[in-house]
XYZ file of C-alpha atoms in Angstrom:
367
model
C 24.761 17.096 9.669
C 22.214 17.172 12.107
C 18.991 16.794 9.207
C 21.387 14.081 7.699
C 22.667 12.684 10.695
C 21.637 8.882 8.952
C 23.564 10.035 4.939
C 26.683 11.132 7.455
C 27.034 7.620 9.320
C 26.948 6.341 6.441
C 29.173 7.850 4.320
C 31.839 7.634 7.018
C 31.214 4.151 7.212
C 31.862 4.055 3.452
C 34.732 6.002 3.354
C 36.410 3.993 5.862
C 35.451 0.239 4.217
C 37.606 1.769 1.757
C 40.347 1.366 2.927
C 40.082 -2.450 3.065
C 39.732 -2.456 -1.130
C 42.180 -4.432 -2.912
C 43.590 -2.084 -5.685
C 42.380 -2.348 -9.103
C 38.766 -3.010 -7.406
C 36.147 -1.095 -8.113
C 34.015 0.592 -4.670
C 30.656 1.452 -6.537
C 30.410 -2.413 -7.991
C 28.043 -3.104 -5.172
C 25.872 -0.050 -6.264
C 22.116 -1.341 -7.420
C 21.323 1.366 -9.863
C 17.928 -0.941 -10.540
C 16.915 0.072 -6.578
C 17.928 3.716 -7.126
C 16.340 4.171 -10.076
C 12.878 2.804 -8.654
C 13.145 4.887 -5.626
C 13.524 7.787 -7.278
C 10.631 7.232 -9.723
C 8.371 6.499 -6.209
C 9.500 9.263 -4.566
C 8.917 11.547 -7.412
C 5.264 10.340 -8.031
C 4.188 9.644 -4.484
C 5.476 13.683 -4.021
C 3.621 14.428 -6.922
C 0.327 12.888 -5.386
C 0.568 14.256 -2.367
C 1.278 17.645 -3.903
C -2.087 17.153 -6.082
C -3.956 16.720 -2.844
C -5.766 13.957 -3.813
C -4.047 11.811 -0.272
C -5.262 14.023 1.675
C -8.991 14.539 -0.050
C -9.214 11.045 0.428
C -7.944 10.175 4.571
C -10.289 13.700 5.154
C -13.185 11.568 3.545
C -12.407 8.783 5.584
C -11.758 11.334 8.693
C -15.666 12.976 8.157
C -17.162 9.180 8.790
C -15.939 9.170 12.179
C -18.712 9.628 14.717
C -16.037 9.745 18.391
C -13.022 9.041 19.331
C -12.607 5.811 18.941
C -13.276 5.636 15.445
C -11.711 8.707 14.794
C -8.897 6.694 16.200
C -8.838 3.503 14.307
C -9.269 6.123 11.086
C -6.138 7.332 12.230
C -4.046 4.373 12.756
C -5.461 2.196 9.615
C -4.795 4.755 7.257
C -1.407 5.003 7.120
C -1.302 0.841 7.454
C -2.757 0.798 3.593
C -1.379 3.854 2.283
C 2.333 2.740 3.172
C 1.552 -0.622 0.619
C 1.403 1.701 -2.072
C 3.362 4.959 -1.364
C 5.981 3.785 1.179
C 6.426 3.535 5.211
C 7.862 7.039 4.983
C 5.787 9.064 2.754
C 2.786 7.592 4.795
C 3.769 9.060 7.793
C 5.112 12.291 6.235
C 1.350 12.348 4.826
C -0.641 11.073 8.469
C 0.858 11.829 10.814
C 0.540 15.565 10.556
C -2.765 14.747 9.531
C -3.385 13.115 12.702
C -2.134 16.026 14.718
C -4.461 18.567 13.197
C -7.413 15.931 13.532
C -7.034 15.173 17.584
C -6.105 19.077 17.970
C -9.437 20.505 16.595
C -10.964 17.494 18.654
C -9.330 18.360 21.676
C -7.549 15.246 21.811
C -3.991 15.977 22.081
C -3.349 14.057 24.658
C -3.473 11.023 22.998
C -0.816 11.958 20.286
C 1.725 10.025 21.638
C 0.188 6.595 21.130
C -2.147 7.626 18.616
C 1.328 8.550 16.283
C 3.194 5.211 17.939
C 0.250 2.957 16.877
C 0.976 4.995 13.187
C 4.465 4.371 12.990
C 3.879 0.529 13.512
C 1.205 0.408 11.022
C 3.092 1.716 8.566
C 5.932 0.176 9.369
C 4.598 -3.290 8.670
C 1.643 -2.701 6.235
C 4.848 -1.238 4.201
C 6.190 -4.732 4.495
C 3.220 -6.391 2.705
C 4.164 -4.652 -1.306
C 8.082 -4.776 -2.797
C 7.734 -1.084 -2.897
C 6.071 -0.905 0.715
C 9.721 -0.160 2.566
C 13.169 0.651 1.008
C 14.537 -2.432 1.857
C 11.580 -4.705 0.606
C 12.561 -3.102 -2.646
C 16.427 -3.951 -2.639
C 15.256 -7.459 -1.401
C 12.779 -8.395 -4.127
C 15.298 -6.865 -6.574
C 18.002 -8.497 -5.585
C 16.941 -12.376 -5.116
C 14.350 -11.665 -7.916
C 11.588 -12.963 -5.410
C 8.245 -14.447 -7.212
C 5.546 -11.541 -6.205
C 2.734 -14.200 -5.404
C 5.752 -15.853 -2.660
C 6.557 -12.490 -1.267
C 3.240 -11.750 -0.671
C 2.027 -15.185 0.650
C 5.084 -14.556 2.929
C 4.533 -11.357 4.786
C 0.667 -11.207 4.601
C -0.411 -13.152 7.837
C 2.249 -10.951 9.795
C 0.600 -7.839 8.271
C -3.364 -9.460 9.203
C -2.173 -10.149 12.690
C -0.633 -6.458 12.853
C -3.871 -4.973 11.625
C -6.127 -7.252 14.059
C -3.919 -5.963 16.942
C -4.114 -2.614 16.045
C -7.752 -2.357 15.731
C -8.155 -4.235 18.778
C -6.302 -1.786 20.602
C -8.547 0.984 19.226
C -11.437 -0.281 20.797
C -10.207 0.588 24.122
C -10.459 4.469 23.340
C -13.010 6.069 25.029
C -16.334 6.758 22.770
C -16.052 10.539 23.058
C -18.531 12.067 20.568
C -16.482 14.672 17.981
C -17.861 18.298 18.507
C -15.700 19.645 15.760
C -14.469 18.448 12.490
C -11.076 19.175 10.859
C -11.253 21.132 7.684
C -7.718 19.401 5.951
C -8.367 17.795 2.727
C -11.260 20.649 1.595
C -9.248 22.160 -0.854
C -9.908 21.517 -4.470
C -7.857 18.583 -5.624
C -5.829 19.582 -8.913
C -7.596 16.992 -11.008
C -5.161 17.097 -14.066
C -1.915 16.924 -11.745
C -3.492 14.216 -9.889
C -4.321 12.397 -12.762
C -1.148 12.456 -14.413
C 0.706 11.684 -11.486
C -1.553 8.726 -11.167
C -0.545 7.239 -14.449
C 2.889 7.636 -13.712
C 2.255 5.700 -10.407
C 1.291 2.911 -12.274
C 4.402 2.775 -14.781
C 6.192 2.626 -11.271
C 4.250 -0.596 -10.298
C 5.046 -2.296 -13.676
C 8.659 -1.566 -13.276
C 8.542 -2.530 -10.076
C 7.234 -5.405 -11.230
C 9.124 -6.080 -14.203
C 6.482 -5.740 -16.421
C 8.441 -2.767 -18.234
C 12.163 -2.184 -17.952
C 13.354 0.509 -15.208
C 15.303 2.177 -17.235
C 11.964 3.119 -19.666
C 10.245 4.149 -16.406
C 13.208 6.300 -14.787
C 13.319 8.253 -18.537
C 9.484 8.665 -18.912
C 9.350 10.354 -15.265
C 12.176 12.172 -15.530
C 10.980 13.590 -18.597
C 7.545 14.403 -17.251
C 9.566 15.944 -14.361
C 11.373 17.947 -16.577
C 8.494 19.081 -19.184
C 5.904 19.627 -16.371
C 6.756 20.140 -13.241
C 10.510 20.724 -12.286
C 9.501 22.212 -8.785
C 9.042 18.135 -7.809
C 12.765 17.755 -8.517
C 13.542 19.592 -5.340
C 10.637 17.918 -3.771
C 12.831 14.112 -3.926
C 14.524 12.717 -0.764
C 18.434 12.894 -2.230
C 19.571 11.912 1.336
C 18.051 8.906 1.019
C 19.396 7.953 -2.184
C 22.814 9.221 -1.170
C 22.515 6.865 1.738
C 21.492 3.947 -0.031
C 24.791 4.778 -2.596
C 27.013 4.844 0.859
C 24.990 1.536 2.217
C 25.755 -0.421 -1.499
C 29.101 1.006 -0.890
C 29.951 -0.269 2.355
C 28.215 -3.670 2.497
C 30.315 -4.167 -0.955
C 33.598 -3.366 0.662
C 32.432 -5.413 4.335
C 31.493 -8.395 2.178
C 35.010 -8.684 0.839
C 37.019 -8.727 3.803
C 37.218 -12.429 4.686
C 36.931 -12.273 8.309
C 33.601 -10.352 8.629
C 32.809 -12.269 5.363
C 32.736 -15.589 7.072
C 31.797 -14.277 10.661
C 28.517 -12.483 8.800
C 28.236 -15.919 6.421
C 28.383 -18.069 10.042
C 25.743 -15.923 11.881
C 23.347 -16.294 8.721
C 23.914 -20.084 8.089
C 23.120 -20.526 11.989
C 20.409 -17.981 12.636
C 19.238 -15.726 9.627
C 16.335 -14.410 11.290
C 17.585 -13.267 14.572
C 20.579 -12.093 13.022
C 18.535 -9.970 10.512
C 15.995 -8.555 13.263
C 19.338 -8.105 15.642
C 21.241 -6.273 13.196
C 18.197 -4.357 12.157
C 17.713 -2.765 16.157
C 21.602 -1.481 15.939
C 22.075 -0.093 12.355
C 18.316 0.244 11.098
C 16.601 -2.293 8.600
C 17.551 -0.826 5.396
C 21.399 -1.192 5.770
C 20.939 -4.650 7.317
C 19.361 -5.215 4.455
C 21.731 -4.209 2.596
C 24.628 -5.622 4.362
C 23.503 -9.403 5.310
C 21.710 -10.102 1.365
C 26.111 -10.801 0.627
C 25.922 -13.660 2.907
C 22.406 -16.068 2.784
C 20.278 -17.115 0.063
C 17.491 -17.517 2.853
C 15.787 -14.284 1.555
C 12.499 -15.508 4.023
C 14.540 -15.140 6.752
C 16.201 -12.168 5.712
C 13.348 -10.425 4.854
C 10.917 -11.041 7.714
C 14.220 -10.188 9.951
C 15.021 -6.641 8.671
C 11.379 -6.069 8.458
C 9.932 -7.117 11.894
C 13.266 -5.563 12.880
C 11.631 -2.086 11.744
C 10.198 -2.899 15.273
C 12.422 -2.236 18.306
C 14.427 0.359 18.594
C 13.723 3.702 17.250
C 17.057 3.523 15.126
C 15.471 0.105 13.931
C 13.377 1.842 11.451
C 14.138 5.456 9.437
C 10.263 6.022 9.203
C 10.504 5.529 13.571
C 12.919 8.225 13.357
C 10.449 10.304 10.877
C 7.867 9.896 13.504
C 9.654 10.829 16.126
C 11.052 14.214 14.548
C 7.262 15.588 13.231
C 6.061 14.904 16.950
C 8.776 16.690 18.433
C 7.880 19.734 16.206
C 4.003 19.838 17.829
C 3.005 22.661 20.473
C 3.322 20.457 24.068
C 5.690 17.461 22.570
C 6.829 15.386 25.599
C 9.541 13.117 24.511
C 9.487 11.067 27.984
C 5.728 10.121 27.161
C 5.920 9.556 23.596
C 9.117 6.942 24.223
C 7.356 5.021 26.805
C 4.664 4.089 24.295
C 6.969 3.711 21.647
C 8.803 1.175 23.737
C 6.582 -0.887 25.252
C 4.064 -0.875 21.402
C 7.280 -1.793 19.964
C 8.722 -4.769 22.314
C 5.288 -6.236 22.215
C 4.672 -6.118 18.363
C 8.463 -7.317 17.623
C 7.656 -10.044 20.583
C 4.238 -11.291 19.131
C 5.267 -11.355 15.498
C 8.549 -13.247 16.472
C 6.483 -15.875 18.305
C 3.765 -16.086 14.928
C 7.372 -16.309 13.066
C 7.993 -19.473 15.623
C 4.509 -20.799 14.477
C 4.438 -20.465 11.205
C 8.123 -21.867 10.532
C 9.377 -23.168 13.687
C 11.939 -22.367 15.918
C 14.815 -24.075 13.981
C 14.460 -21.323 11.476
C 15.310 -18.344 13.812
């Protein structure tokens, strides 16, 4: 329970919304099998990548250029920015941020962890936010209103250039330290065939993704491949999160059909999509607000630049926060006090600043 504290929550919440089902009603006819069958087919690949070690061949590459601290720094941070367009918020950070560790421990850096792996999480966090398959919820979104690719992207992208400006900016004030050492990760041989074919499956992903071929090809052709060539990546797949989404479709199904919260939920999103989105987001995390609030607007802007500035905030606000979090808590030295400090005030000032270029961009009436 504690590992899954996230699946538990919500598969109470599930089981309870239950209980408000009319009989003869199906619960699981809110369940997006499309979604799951696309995040499974990421995970899977992504795993498979990483696996290969061809991610972390190629951040060590970058890693080598740096000449100090600073732009071993900005190395640090922009990396998992770009990576989490293609392989998600999550797996980025699985991927960097121990990556990151090693790197400022061999350069006798650790000291800057804390805001080096804050700086991380927000990078990923919205560079995820720039691809449908960036975060979980961009996924479910784009699915679900069937979102033109060239508008999503026109929609998120000046939030994402800002993001990256600010972060780079804020890697200039690191102190020019020359690097006396260099971290070794990423010098083992890369497994060129598994890399390879994991590569190509990749790309099936993206067409799905994009509806170029039908999910249901993709899901078969990876599973097969699973199957025929490497079953140890079966066990490798995030089932939690799948379960979870299953117990988010679940409840936000059941929620949506009880009029009360139907039309309080319907109100809130007619009056202020945005700040309901973002505000939901900080109290039950981005991808369930998702989730939940897609029953009641047809504003998907709104919704969508809600739950996903909304990643910033809280550290409940985002599941990749919470991923963060947990692998710095694991390093020799962690202190928790120091690490939430940064994480608060890098967090109020991103969600503050990208609100206000929100404000800009569409004006105030659409909070």
């Amino acid at each position: 329970m504690r590992s899954e504290a996230v699946l538990c929550i919500a598969f109470c919440c599930a089981l309870a919304s239950c209980a408000f089902v009319e009989p003869g009603c199906s619960v699981f006819a809110a369940v997006d099998t499309r979604v799951l069958a696309l995040l499974f087919c990421l995970m899977a690949t992504v795993g498979g990548l990483q696996q290969s070690g061809i991610l972390a061949r190629c951040a060590h590459a970058l890693v080598l250029k740096a000449s100090d601290l600073r732009s071993l720094s900005l190395a640090l941070v922009t990396l998992p920015f770009f990576a989490s367009m293609l392989v998600t918020n999550d797996v980025a950070l699985l991927a960097f941020v121990p990556f990151a560790i090693a790197a400022l421990t061999v350069a006798d850096a650790t000291a800057l962890l804390p805001r080096i792996i804050v700086l991380q999480t927000i990078a990923a966090n919205i560079g995820g936010m720039v691809t449908p398959m960036g975060n979980p919820q961009n996924l479910f979104l784009y699915t679900a209103f069937g979102i033109p690719t060239g508008e999503f992207f026109l929609a998120l992208a000046p939030f994402a250039l800002a993001t990256l400006i600010a972060l780079a900016a804020v890697c200039l004030f690191f102190e020019k330290t020359p690097l006396a050492e260099r971290t070794s990760l990423g010098s083992a041989a890369v497994k060129r065939k598994q890399a390879t074919g994991y590569a190509a499956l990749f790309c099936l992903c993206l067409a799905a993704v994009m509806r170029i071929v039908p999910y249901q090809a993709a899901f078969a052709i990876v599973l097969f491949a699973l199957i025929a060539f490497d079953r140890a990546a079966l066990k490798r797949i995030d089932y939690g999160l799948l379960a979870t989404f299953v117990c988010f479709f679940v409840f936000s199904g059941n929620i949506a059909a009880i009029p009360a919260i139907s039309d309080s939920l319907s109100s809130a999103m007619e009056t202020a999509p945005f700040l309901t989105s973002a505000g939901a987001s900080q109290i039950i995390s981005n991808v369930p607000a998702a989730v939940l609030l897609a029953e009641f607007t047809d504003k998907w802007q709104a919704l969508l630049l809600g739950v996903d500035l909304g990643g910033l905030g809280t550290p409940v606000a985002s599941l990749a926060s919470l991923i963060a979090l947990k692998l710095y808590l694991h390093t020799p030295g962690a202190r928790l006090a120091s690490f939430m400090k940064e994480f608060a005030f890098a967090n109020i000032a991103g969600l503050a600043g990208l609100t206000a270029l929100y404000c800009a961009i569409n004006g105030i009436e659409a909070l």
